[in-house]
Coordinates of C-alpha atoms and ligand atoms in Angstrom, one line a residue:
M341 CA 46.5 27.4 -23.5
S342 CA 42.9 26.4 -23.5
N343 CA 42.0 23.6 -21.1
I344 CA 40.4 21.6 -23.8
K345 CA 42.5 20.4 -26.8
I346 CA 41.2 18.4 -29.8
I347 CA 43.7 16.6 -32.0
T348 CA 42.7 15.5 -35.5
G349 CA 44.4 12.2 -35.9
D350 CA 44.5 8.5 -35.2
A351 CA 44.2 7.5 -31.5
L352 CA 46.9 4.9 -31.8
V353 CA 49.4 7.5 -33.0
E354 CA 48.3 10.4 -30.8
L355 CA 48.1 8.4 -27.5
A356 CA 51.7 7.3 -28.1
E357 CA 52.7 11.0 -27.9
I358 CA 51.3 11.4 -24.4
E359 CA 53.6 11.3 -21.4
P360 CA 53.4 8.0 -19.4
A361 CA 51.4 8.2 -16.1
S362 CA 50.2 11.7 -16.8
I363 CA 46.4 11.3 -17.2
D364 CA 43.8 11.1 -14.4
L365 CA 40.9 9.6 -16.4
V366 CA 40.3 8.0 -19.8
I367 CA 36.8 7.9 -21.2
A368 CA 36.8 5.8 -24.4
D369 CA 33.9 5.3 -26.7
P370 CA 35.6 3.5 -29.7
P371 CA 33.9 2.4 -32.9
Y372 CA 32.3 -0.9 -32.0
N373 CA 33.1 -2.5 -35.4
L374 CA 29.5 -2.5 -36.5
G375 CA 30.0 -0.8 -39.8
K376 CA 28.8 2.7 -38.7
D377 CA 29.5 5.5 -41.1
Y378 CA 32.0 7.8 -39.4
G379 CA 33.0 9.3 -42.8
N380 CA 35.7 6.6 -43.2
N381 CA 35.9 2.8 -43.5
H382 CA 37.4 2.3 -40.0
D383 CA 34.3 0.6 -38.5
I384 CA 34.5 -2.6 -40.5
Q385 CA 37.5 -4.6 -39.7
G386 CA 38.1 -8.4 -39.6
F387 CA 37.6 -9.9 -36.1
G388 CA 41.4 -10.3 -35.5
D389 CA 42.3 -6.9 -36.8
Y390 CA 39.7 -5.2 -34.6
L391 CA 40.9 -7.1 -31.6
E392 CA 44.5 -6.1 -32.3
F393 CA 43.4 -2.4 -32.7
S394 CA 41.6 -2.7 -29.4
R395 CA 44.6 -4.3 -27.7
N396 CA 46.9 -1.6 -29.0
W397 CA 44.8 1.4 -27.9
L398 CA 44.0 -0.2 -24.5
R399 CA 47.8 -0.7 -23.9
Q400 CA 48.3 3.0 -24.6
A401 CA 45.4 4.0 -22.4
H402 CA 47.0 2.0 -19.6
R403 CA 50.4 3.5 -20.1
I404 CA 49.2 7.1 -19.9
L405 CA 47.1 6.6 -16.8
K406 CA 48.4 7.7 -13.5
A407 CA 48.5 5.0 -10.8
S408 CA 45.3 6.6 -9.3
G409 CA 43.7 6.7 -12.7
T410 CA 40.5 5.2 -14.0
L411 CA 39.4 4.0 -17.5
Y412 CA 35.8 3.7 -18.7
V413 CA 35.3 1.9 -22.0
F414 CA 32.0 1.7 -23.9
M415 CA 31.5 -1.5 -25.9
G416 CA 29.0 -3.5 -27.8
F417 CA 28.2 -7.2 -26.9
R418 CA 30.3 -8.7 -29.8
F419 CA 33.6 -7.6 -28.3
I420 CA 33.1 -6.7 -24.7
S421 CA 34.2 -10.1 -23.3
Y422 CA 37.5 -9.8 -25.3
L423 CA 38.1 -6.3 -24.0
Y424 CA 37.4 -7.4 -20.5
D425 CA 40.0 -10.2 -20.9
I426 CA 42.7 -7.8 -22.2
L427 CA 42.1 -5.3 -19.3
D428 CA 41.9 -8.0 -16.7
R429 CA 44.5 -10.6 -17.7
E430 CA 46.9 -8.9 -20.1
L431 CA 47.1 -5.4 -18.6
E432 CA 46.3 -6.6 -15.0
M433 CA 44.1 -3.6 -14.3
F434 CA 41.6 -3.7 -11.5
F435 CA 37.9 -4.4 -12.3
N436 CA 35.6 -2.0 -10.6
S437 CA 32.2 -1.9 -12.4
W438 CA 30.3 -3.3 -15.4
I439 CA 27.9 -0.5 -16.0
V440 CA 24.8 -0.9 -18.1
W441 CA 23.6 2.2 -20.0
H442 CA 19.9 1.4 -20.4
Y443 CA 17.9 3.4 -23.1
T444 CA 14.3 3.1 -24.0
Q445 CA 14.4 3.3 -27.7
G446 CA 16.4 1.4 -30.3
M447 CA 16.5 -1.2 -33.0
G448 CA 13.6 -3.7 -33.1
K449 CA 14.1 -7.4 -33.4
T450 CA 11.4 -9.9 -34.4
R451 CA 13.3 -13.0 -33.6
G452 CA 15.0 -12.4 -30.2
F453 CA 14.9 -9.5 -27.7
S454 CA 15.4 -6.0 -28.9
P455 CA 18.6 -4.5 -27.6
R456 CA 18.1 -1.7 -25.1
H457 CA 21.5 -1.3 -23.5
D458 CA 25.2 -0.7 -24.1
D459 CA 27.9 -1.9 -21.7
I460 CA 30.6 0.2 -20.1
L461 CA 33.6 -1.3 -18.3
M462 CA 35.2 0.6 -15.5
F463 CA 38.8 -0.5 -14.6
T464 CA 41.3 1.3 -12.4
K465 CA 45.1 1.2 -12.7
S466 CA 45.6 0.4 -9.0
K467 CA 43.6 -0.2 -5.9
E468 CA 44.2 3.5 -4.9
F469 CA 41.8 5.3 -7.2
K470 CA 39.6 8.4 -6.9
F471 CA 35.9 7.9 -6.3
N472 CA 33.7 10.8 -5.3
L473 CA 30.5 9.1 -4.4
D474 CA 28.9 12.3 -2.9
E475 CA 29.2 13.9 -6.3
V476 CA 27.1 11.3 -8.1
R477 CA 24.4 10.4 -5.6
V478 CA 20.8 10.1 -6.7
P479 CA 17.7 11.3 -4.7
Q480 CA 16.1 8.7 -2.4
K481 CA 12.7 7.4 -3.4
Y482 CA 11.3 7.9 0.1
Y483 CA 12.0 10.2 3.1
R484 CA 13.0 7.9 5.9
D485 CA 15.0 8.6 9.1
R486 CA 17.4 5.8 8.3
N487 CA 18.0 6.9 4.7
N488 CA 20.8 9.2 3.8
M489 CA 18.8 12.0 2.3
R490 CA 22.0 13.4 0.6
G491 CA 21.2 10.6 -1.8
A492 CA 21.9 6.9 -2.8
N493 CA 24.6 5.3 -4.8
P494 CA 23.4 5.4 -8.4
G495 CA 24.1 1.7 -9.0
D496 CA 25.4 0.2 -12.2
V497 CA 22.3 0.5 -14.4
W498 CA 22.2 4.0 -15.7
K499 CA 19.1 5.1 -17.6
F500 CA 19.5 7.9 -20.0
S501 CA 17.6 8.4 -23.3
H502 CA 19.6 9.0 -26.5
V503 CA 20.0 12.6 -27.5
H504 CA 17.1 12.7 -29.9
Y505 CA 16.7 14.8 -33.0
C506 CA 14.3 17.2 -31.2
N507 CA 17.0 17.9 -28.5
G508 CA 18.7 21.3 -29.1
N509 CA 22.1 19.8 -28.5
R510 CA 21.7 17.0 -31.0
Q511 CA 24.8 16.9 -33.3
N512 CA 25.1 15.4 -36.8
H513 CA 27.0 12.4 -35.5
P514 CA 25.7 8.8 -35.6
T515 CA 26.7 7.7 -32.0
Q516 CA 26.5 10.9 -29.9
K517 CA 26.4 10.0 -26.2
P518 CA 24.2 11.7 -23.6
E519 CA 26.1 14.4 -21.6
G520 CA 24.5 13.3 -18.3
L521 CA 26.1 9.8 -18.7
I522 CA 29.6 11.2 -19.2
E523 CA 29.0 13.8 -16.4
R524 CA 28.6 10.9 -13.9
M525 CA 31.9 9.3 -14.9
I526 CA 33.8 12.6 -14.7
L527 CA 32.3 13.7 -11.4
A528 CA 32.9 10.2 -9.8
S529 CA 36.5 9.6 -11.1
S530 CA 38.2 13.0 -11.3
N531 CA 38.6 16.3 -9.5
E532 CA 38.6 19.9 -10.8
N533 CA 41.7 20.6 -13.0
D534 CA 42.4 16.9 -13.5
L535 CA 43.4 15.8 -17.0
V536 CA 40.9 13.6 -19.0
V537 CA 41.6 11.9 -22.3
D538 CA 38.9 10.8 -24.8
P539 CA 40.8 8.9 -27.6
F540 CA 37.6 8.7 -29.9
S541 CA 36.0 12.1 -29.1
G542 CA 33.4 12.1 -31.9
S543 CA 31.0 15.0 -31.6
G544 CA 32.9 16.2 -28.5
T545 CA 30.6 15.1 -25.7
T546 CA 33.4 14.3 -23.2
L547 CA 35.2 17.6 -24.0
R548 CA 32.0 19.6 -23.6
V549 CA 31.3 18.0 -20.2
C550 CA 34.9 18.6 -19.1
Q551 CA 34.7 22.2 -20.1
Q552 CA 31.7 22.7 -17.9
L553 CA 33.0 20.8 -14.9
N554 CA 36.4 22.5 -15.0
R555 CA 38.5 19.6 -16.0
R556 CA 41.3 19.8 -18.6
A557 CA 40.8 17.5 -21.5
I558 CA 42.5 16.1 -24.7
G559 CA 40.3 14.6 -27.4
V560 CA 41.5 12.6 -30.4
E561 CA 39.2 12.3 -33.5
L562 CA 40.0 10.9 -36.9
N563 CA 37.3 12.8 -38.9
P564 CA 38.1 16.5 -39.3
D565 CA 34.4 17.3 -39.7
Y566 CA 33.7 16.0 -36.2
V567 CA 36.6 18.0 -34.9
A568 CA 35.0 21.2 -36.4
M569 CA 31.6 20.1 -34.9
S570 CA 33.2 19.7 -31.5
N571 CA 34.9 23.1 -31.6
K572 CA 31.5 24.7 -32.5
R573 CA 29.9 22.8 -29.6
L574 CA 32.5 24.1 -27.2
A575 CA 31.9 27.7 -28.3
A576 CA 28.1 27.5 -27.9
P577 CA 26.4 29.0 -24.8
F578 CA 25.8 26.5 -22.1
L579 CA 22.1 25.8 -21.2
G580 CA 22.5 22.8 -19.0
F581 CA 23.6 19.3 -19.9
D582 CA 21.4 17.7 -22.6
S583 CA 20.3 14.7 -20.6
V584 CA 19.5 13.8 -17.0
D585 CA 19.0 10.5 -15.1
P586 CA 15.2 10.6 -14.5
R587 CA 15.8 9.8 -10.8
M588 CA 17.4 13.3 -10.4
E589 CA 14.0 14.9 -11.0
R590 CA 12.1 12.7 -8.6
V591 CA 10.8 14.1 -5.3
P592 CA 11.1 11.8 -2.3
M593 CA 7.7 10.6 -1.1
D594 CA 6.6 10.9 2.5
L595 CA 8.2 14.3 3.1
R596 CA 5.3 15.0 5.3
R597 CA 6.7 17.5 7.8
S598 CA 6.6 20.9 6.0
D599 CA 9.7 22.3 7.6
V600 CA 11.8 19.2 6.6
R601 CA 10.3 19.3 3.2
M602 CA 11.1 23.0 2.6
K603 CA 14.8 22.4 3.6
Y604 CA 15.1 19.2 1.6
L605 CA 13.6 20.8 -1.6
E606 CA 16.1 23.7 -1.4
N607 CA 19.0 21.3 -1.2
H608 CA 17.7 19.0 -3.9
K609 CA 18.5 21.4 -6.6
K610 CA 22.0 22.2 -5.3
W611 CA 22.8 18.5 -4.8
F612 CA 21.2 16.9 -7.8
L613 CA 20.3 19.5 -10.5
H614 CA 23.6 21.5 -10.6
H615 CA 24.4 21.9 -14.3
H616 CA 20.8 20.7 -15.1
E617 CA 19.0 24.1 -14.9
N618 CA 16.8 22.8 -17.7
A619 CA 15.4 20.0 -15.5
V620 CA 14.4 22.3 -12.6
T621 CA 11.0 23.1 -14.0
K622 CA 10.0 19.5 -14.3
F623 CA 11.3 18.9 -10.7
E624 CA 9.1 21.8 -9.4
E625 CA 6.1 20.5 -11.3
S626 CA 6.6 17.1 -9.5
V627 CA 6.8 18.9 -6.2
T628 CA 3.6 20.8 -6.9
S629 CA 1.8 17.7 -8.0
L630 CA 3.0 15.7 -4.9
Y631 CA 2.9 18.3 -2.2
G632 CA 0.8 21.2 -3.7
Y633 CA 3.5 23.9 -3.7
T634 CA 7.2 24.5 -4.4
D635 CA 10.0 25.7 -2.1
K636 CA 10.3 29.1 -3.7
N637 CA 9.4 31.0 -0.5
S638 CA 11.5 28.9 1.8
S639 CA 13.6 31.2 4.1
E640 CA 15.1 28.4 6.2
Q641 CA 18.9 28.3 6.2
K642 CA 19.7 25.1 8.0
T643 CA 20.1 22.2 5.6
L644 CA 18.3 18.9 5.9
F645 CA 21.6 17.2 5.7
E646 CA 22.8 19.0 8.8
E647 CA 19.6 18.1 10.5
F648 CA 20.2 14.4 9.6
E649 CA 23.8 14.6 10.9
N650 CA 22.5 16.1 14.2
C651 CA 19.8 13.4 14.4
E652 CA 22.5 10.7 13.7
S653 CA 24.9 12.1 16.3
D654 CA 22.0 12.3 18.9
K655 CA 21.2 8.7 18.2
K656 CA 24.9 7.7 18.6
V657 CA 25.0 9.6 22.0
K658 CA 21.9 7.9 23.2
T659 CA 23.2 4.4 22.1
T660 CA 26.6 5.0 23.8
R661 CA 24.8 6.1 27.0
R662 CA 22.7 2.9 26.8
L663 CA 25.7 0.8 26.3
A664 CA 27.7 2.5 29.0
Ligands
SAM1358 C1 31.5 5.9 -31.0 S1 32.1 7.3 -31.7 C2 32.4 8.4 -30.4 C3 31.2 9.2 -30.1 C4 31.4 10.2 -28.9 N1 31.5 9.6 -27.7 C5 30.2 11.2 -28.9 O1 29.5 11.4 -27.9 O2 30.1 11.9 -29.9 C6 33.7 6.8 -32.2 C7 34.4 7.9 -32.9 O3 35.8 7.5 -33.1 C8 36.3 8.0 -34.4 N2 37.4 7.1 -34.8 C9 37.4 5.9 -35.4 N3 38.6 5.4 -35.5 C10 39.4 6.2 -34.9 C11 40.8 6.2 -34.6 N4 41.6 5.2 -35.0 N5 41.4 7.3 -34.0 C12 40.6 8.3 -33.6 N6 39.2 8.4 -33.8 C13 38.7 7.3 -34.4 C14 35.1 7.9 -35.3 O4 35.2 8.9 -36.3 C15 33.9 8.3 -34.3 O5 33.6 9.7 -34.3

């Protein structure tokens, strides 16, 4: 059986078929009830009906999650507070993060502020949940002895541009999400071979990312044309994810010592640009413009991270000696 399965159907019906407590991660990007054209009339419901629809699928998502499982839900401003309330008070899930997906382009307003973000709620089923911080760190802005050069926590404001029409991975779907955004959720909250569910899989973004990160996945999508689109996307050659957090391409400033710089640059690609081969050129250009050359000829084997760990343990020994 393929590790990625797509079911053409209604999320409410299909989620009910899944074994209880069998899923590691749910990533849900439901229709926001804004009247988008998904080839059906499902995105225009009355307020109460939409809330009831949300309550029902959230109950199912909660039921299928393992105790160690995590749920990410995308939502627009109109309903997010109601969804928060259902997750917090009705389902008694554990709030973890309110993530802001910040994008640079969008609808313009003349009376009020043009919206430039979507919200994503992250709740866990219990206090014992997976969180792989090292998998999602972002490069430091400056080289400093006190900084962990393996990277910083990405925070809860995630900047990714939409997948524009000029992007080779752009699908004919009105609300396709950037792969880099979904990649972060999957890396942080699941391990290889874990099982991920996307109840509203649309153009197949979550499924494509799971395929490339060796996760098993089940997607549910009402519109058969989008299911066909997803299957085509899964069969296409992989050229790197279609979007990247711009911080991943940045080169820390003040990497003055050339030996440290060489080692750092070698690790940077491995740590931050894995699955983003398409971003390496831009990174190398930044290195050249900042430091005048790239790391292509580096022959050093010892990693900067090891060097930091050695420095840190030296510091600890010295402190212990001073205290003794
Ligand atoms: C916001 S889009 C998801 C986009 C997706 N994350 C992507 O990157 O392509 C929501 C999707 O849910 C589908 N949908 C709407 N109601 C549904 C339901 N009851 N069950 C399953 N899918 C549904 C829509 O057809 C649409 O493709």
